[in-house]
Coordinates of N, CA and C in Angstrom, one line a residue:
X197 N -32.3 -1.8 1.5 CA -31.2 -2.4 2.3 C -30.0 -1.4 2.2
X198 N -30.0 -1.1 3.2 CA -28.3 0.0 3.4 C -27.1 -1.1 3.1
X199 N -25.9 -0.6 2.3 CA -25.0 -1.2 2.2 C -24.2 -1.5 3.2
X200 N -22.9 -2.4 3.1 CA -22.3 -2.4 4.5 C -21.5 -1.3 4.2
X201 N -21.1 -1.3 5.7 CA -19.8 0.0 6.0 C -18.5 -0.5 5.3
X202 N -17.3 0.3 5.0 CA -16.5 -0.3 4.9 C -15.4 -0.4 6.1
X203 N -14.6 -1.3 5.9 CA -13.7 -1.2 7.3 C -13.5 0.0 7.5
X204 N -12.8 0.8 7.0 CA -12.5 2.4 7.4 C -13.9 2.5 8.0
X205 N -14.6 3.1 7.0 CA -15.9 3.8 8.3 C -16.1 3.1 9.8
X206 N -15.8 1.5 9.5 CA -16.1 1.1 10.9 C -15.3 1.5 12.0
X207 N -14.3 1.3 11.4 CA -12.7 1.9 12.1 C -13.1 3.2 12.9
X208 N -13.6 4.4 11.8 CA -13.7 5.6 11.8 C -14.8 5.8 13.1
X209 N -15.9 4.8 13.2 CA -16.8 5.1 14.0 C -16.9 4.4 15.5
X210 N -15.7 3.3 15.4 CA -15.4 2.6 16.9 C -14.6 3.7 17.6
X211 N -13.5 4.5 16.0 CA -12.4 5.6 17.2 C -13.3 6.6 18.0
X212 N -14.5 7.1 17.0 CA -15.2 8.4 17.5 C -16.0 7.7 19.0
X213 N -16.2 6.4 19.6 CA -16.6 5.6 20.4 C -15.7 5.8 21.4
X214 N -14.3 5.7 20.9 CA -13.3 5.3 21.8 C -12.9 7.2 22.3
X215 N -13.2 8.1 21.2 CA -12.2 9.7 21.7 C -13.4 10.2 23.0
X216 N -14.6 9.1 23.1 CA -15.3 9.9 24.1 C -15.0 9.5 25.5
X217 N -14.0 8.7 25.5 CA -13.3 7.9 26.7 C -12.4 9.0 28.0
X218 N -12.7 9.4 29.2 CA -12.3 10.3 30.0 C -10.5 10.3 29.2
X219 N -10.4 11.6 29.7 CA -8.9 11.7 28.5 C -7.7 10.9 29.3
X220 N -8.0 10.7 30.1 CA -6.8 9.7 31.0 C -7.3 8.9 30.4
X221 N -7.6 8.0 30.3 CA -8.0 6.5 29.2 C -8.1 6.7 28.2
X222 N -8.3 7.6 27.2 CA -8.4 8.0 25.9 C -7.6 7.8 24.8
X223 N -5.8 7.5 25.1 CA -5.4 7.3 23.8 C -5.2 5.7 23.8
X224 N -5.3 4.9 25.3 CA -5.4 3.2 25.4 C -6.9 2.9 24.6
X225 N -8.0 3.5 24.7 CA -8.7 3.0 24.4 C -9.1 3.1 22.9
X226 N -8.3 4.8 22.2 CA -8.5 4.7 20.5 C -7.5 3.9 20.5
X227 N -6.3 3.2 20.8 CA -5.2 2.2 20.6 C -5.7 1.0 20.1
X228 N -7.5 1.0 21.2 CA -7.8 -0.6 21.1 C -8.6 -0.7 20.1
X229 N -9.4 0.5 19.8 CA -10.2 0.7 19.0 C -9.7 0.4 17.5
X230 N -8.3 1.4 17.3 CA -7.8 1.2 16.1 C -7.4 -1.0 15.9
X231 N -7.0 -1.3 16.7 CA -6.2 -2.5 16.7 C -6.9 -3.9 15.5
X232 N -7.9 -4.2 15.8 CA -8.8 -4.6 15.0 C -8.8 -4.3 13.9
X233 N -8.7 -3.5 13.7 CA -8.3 -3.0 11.8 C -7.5 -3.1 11.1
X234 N -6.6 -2.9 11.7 CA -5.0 -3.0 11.2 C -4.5 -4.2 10.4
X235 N -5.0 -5.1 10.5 CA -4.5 -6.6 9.3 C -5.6 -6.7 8.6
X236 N -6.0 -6.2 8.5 CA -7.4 -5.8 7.4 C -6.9 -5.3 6.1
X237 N -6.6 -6.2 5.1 CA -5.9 -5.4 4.1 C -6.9 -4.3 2.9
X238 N -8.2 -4.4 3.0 CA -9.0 -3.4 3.1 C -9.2 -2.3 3.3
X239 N -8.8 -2.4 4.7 CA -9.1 -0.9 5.3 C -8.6 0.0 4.9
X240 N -8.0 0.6 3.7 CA -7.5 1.5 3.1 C -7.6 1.3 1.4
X241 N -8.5 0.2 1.2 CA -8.7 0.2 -0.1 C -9.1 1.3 -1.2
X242 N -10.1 2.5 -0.6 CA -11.2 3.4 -1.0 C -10.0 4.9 -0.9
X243 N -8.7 4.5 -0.5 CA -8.0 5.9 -0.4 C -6.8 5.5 -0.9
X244 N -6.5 6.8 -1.6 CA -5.2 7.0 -2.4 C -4.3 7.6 -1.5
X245 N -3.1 6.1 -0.5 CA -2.0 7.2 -0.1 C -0.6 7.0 -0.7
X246 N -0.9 8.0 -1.5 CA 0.8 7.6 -1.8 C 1.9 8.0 -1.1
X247 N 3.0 7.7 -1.5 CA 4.2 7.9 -0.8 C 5.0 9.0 -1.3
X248 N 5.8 9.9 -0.6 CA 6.6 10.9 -0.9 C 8.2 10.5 -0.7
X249 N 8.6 11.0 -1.7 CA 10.3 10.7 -1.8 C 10.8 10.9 -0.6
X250 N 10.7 12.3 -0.6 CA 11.6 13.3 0.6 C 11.1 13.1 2.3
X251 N 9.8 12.5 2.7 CA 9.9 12.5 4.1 C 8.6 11.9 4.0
X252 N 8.4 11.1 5.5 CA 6.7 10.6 6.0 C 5.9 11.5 5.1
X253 N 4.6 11.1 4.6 CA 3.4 12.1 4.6 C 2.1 11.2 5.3
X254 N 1.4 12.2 5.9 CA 0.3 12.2 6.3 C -0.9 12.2 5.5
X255 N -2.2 11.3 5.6 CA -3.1 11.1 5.1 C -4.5 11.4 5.9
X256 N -4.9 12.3 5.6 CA -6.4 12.6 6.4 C -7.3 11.3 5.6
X257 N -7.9 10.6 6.6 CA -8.4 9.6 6.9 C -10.3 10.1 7.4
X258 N -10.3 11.0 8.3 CA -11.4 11.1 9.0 C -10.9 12.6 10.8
X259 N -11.8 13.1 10.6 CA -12.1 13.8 11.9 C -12.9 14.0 12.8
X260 N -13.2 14.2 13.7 CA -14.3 14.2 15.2 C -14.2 15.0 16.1
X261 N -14.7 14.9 16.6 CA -14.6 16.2 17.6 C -13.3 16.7 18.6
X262 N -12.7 17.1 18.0 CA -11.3 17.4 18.6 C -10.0 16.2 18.4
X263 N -10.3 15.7 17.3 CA -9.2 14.7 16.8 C -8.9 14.7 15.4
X264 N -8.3 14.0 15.2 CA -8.0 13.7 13.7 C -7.5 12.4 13.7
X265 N -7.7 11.8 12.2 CA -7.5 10.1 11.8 C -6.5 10.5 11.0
X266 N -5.3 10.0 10.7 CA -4.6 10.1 9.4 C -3.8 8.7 8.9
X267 N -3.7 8.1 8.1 CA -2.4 7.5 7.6 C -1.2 7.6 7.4
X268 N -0.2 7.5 8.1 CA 1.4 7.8 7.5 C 1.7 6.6 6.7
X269 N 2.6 7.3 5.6 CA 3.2 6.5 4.7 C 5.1 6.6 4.6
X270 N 5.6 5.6 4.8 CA 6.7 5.8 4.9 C 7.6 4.6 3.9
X271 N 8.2 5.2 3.1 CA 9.2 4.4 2.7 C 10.2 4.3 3.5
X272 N 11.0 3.5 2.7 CA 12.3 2.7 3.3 C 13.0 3.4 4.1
X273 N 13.7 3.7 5.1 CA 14.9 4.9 5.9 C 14.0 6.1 6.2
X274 N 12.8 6.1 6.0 CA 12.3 7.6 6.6 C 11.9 7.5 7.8
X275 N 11.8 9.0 8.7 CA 11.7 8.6 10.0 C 11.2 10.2 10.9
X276 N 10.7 10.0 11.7 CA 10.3 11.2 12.1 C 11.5 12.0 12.8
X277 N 11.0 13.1 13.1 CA 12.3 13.8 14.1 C 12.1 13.2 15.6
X278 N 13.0 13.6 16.4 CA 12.6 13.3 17.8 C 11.7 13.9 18.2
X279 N 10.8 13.8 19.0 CA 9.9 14.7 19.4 C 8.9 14.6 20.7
X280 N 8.3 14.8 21.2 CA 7.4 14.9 22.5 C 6.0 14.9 21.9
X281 N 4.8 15.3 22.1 CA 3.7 15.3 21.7 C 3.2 15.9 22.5
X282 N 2.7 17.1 22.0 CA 1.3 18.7 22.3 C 0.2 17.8 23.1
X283 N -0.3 16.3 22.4 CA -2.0 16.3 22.2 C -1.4 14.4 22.9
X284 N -2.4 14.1 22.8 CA -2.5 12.6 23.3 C -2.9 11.8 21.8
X285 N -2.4 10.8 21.7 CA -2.1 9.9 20.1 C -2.4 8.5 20.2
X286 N -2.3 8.2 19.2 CA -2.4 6.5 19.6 C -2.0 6.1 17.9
X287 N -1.2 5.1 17.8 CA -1.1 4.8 16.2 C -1.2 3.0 16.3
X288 N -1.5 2.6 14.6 CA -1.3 1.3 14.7 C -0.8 1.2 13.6
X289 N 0.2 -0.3 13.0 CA 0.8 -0.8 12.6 C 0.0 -1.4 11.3
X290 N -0.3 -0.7 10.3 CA -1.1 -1.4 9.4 C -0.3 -2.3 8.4
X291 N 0.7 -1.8 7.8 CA 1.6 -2.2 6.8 C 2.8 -2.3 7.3
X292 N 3.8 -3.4 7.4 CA 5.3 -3.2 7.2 C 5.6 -3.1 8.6
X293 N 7.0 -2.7 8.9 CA 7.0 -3.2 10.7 C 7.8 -1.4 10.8
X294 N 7.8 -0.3 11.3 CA 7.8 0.3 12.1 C 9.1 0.3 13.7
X295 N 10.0 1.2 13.7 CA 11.0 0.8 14.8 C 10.3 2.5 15.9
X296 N 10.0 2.2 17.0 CA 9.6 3.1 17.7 C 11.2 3.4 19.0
X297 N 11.5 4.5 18.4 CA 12.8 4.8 19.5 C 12.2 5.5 20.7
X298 N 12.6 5.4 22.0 CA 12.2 6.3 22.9 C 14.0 6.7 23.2
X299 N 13.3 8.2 24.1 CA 14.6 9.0 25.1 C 14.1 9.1 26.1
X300 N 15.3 9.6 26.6 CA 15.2 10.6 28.3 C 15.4 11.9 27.9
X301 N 14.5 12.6 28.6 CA 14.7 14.4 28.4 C 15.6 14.2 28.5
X302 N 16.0 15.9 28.4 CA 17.3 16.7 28.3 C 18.0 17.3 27.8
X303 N 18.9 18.3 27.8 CA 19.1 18.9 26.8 C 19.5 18.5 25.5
X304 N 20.0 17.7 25.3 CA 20.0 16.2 24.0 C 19.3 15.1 24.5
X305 N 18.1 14.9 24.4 CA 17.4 13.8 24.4 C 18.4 12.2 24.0
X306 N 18.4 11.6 24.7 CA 19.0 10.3 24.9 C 18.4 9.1 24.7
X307 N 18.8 8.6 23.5 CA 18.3 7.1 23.5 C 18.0 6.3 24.8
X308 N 17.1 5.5 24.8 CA 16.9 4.3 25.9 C 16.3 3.2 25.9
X309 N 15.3 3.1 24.4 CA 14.8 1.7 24.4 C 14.2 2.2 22.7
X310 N 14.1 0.9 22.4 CA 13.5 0.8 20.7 C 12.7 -0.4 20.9
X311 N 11.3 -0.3 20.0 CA 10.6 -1.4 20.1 C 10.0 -1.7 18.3
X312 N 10.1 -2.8 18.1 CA 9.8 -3.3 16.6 C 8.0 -3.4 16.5
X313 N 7.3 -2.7 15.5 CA 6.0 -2.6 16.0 C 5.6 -3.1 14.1
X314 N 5.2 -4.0 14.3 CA 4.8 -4.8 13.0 C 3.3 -4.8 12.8
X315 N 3.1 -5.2 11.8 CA 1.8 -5.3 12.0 C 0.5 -5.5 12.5
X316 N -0.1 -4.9 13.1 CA -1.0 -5.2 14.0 C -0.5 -4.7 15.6
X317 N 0.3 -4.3 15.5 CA 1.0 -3.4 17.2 C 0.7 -2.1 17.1
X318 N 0.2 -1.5 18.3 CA 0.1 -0.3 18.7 C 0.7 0.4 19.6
X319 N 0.5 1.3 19.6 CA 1.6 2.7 20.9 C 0.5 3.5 21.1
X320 N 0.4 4.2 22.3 CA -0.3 5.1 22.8 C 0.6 5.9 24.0
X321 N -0.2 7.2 24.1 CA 0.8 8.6 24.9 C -0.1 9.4 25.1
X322 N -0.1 10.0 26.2 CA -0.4 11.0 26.6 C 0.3 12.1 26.1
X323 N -0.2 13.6 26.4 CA 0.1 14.8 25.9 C 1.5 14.7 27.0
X324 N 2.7 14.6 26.9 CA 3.6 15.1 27.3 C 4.9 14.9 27.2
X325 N 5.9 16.2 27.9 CA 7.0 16.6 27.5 C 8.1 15.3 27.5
X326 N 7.6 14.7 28.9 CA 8.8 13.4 28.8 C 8.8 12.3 28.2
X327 N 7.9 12.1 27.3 CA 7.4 10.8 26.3 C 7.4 11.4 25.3
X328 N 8.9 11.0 25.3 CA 10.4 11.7 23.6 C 10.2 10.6 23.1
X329 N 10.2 10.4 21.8 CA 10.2 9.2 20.8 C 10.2 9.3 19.1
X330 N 10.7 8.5 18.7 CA 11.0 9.1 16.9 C 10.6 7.5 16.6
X331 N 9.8 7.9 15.1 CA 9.1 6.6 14.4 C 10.2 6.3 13.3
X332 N 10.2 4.9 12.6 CA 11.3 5.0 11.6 C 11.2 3.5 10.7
X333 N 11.5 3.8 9.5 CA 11.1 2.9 8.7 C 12.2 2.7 8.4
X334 N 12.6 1.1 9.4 CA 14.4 0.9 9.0 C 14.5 -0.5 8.5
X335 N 12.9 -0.8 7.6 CA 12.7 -2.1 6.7 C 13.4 -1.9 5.5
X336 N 13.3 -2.5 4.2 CA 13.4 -2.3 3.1 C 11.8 -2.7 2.1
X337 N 10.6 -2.3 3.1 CA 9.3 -1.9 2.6 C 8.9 -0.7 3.1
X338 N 8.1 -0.5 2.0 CA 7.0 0.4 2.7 C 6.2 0.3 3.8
X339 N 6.0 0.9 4.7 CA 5.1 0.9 5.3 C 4.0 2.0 5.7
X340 N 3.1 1.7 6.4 CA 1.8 2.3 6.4 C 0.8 2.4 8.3
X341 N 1.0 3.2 8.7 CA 0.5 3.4 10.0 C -0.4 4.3 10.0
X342 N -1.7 4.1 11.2 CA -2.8 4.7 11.4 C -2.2 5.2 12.3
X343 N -3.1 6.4 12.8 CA -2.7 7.7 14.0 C -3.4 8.1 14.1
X344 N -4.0 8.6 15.5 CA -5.0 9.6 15.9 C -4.6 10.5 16.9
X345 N -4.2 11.7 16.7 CA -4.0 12.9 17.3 C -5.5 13.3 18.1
X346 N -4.9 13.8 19.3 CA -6.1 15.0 20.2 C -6.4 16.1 19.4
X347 N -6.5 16.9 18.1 CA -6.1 18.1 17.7 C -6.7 17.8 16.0
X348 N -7.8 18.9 15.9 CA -8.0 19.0 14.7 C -7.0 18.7 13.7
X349 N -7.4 18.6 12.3 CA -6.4 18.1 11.3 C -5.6 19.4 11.2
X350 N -6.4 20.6 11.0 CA -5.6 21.8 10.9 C -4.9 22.8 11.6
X351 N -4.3 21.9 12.7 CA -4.4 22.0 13.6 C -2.7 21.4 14.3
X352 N -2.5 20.4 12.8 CA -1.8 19.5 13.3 C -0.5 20.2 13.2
X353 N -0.3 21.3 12.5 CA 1.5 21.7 12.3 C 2.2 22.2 13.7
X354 N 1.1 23.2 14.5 CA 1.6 23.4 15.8 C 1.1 22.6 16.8
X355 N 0.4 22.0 16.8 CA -0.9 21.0 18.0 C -0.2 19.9 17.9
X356 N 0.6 19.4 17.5 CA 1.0 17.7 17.5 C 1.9 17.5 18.4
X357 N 3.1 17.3 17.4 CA 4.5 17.4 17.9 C 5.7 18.6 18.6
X358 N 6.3 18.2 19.0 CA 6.9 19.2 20.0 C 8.9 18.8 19.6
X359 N 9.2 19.6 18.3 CA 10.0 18.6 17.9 C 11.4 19.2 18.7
X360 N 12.1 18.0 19.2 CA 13.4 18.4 19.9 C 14.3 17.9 19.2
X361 N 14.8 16.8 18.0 CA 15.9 17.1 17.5 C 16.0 16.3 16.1

């Protein structure tokens, strides 16, 4: 008798289900794929992510054929830069609630909407320049988000983000 999977692996092998999705549908459908998991207080049992003082860190989780799975970990006030996105993504809300800012291009990218993404909520994007947005941890927990990038893991320092400010 084979053991069961654990949530991760399952997770791991509905996303590699979901990255074969025509790429116009592709970061809605790892969005949906990931979504199910996310209140799963499990699904990260089997991995050590710890947290960094100084900024977000990223946790390799799993890879596939032209993607990458990671965990971010964020304490309290940390937050990403502004930024656009190289690749097509999709994240979900495992831990803690998450403030997703969006802008308007330009040459100072411009605030225009913020959305509170708590547990169990997801975001998804396409690879492009006008879908500006900064993530931010403006709880007083930790929190903990899943992500899947278009773009190998090693891949991710120039292949990801497109940082504007």
């Amino acid at each position: 008798m084979m053991p069961a999977l654990s949530a991760l692996d399952t997770m791991l092998a509905d996303i590699r289900v979901a990255a074969r999705t025509p790429l116009d549908d592709r970061p809605a459908a790892v969005a949906e794929a990931i979504r199910p998991y996310l209140d799963d207080p499990r699904l990260l049992a089997e991995k050590d992510c710890p947290c960094c003082p100084d900024r977000y860190i990223r946790h390799l989780l799993g890879e596939g054929d032209g993607y990458a799975v990671v965990a971010l970990v964020w304490r309290p006030g940390q937050m990403s830069p502004v930024h656009a996105h190289r690749t097509w993504c999709a994240l979900g809300v495992h831990r803690g609630v998450l403030s997703e800012h969006f802008f308007q291009a330009g040459e100072t990218p411009c605030p225009t909407a913020v959305h509170l993404r708590g547990r169990g909520a997801t975001s998804h994007g396409p690879a492009s320049p006008e879908l500006i947005h900064r993530i931010a941890n403006c709880s007083a927990e930790v929190a903990v988000s899943i992500h899947v990038y278009g773009v190998p893991f090693a891949d991710f320092a120039e292949g990801v983000n497109e940082v504007l400010a």
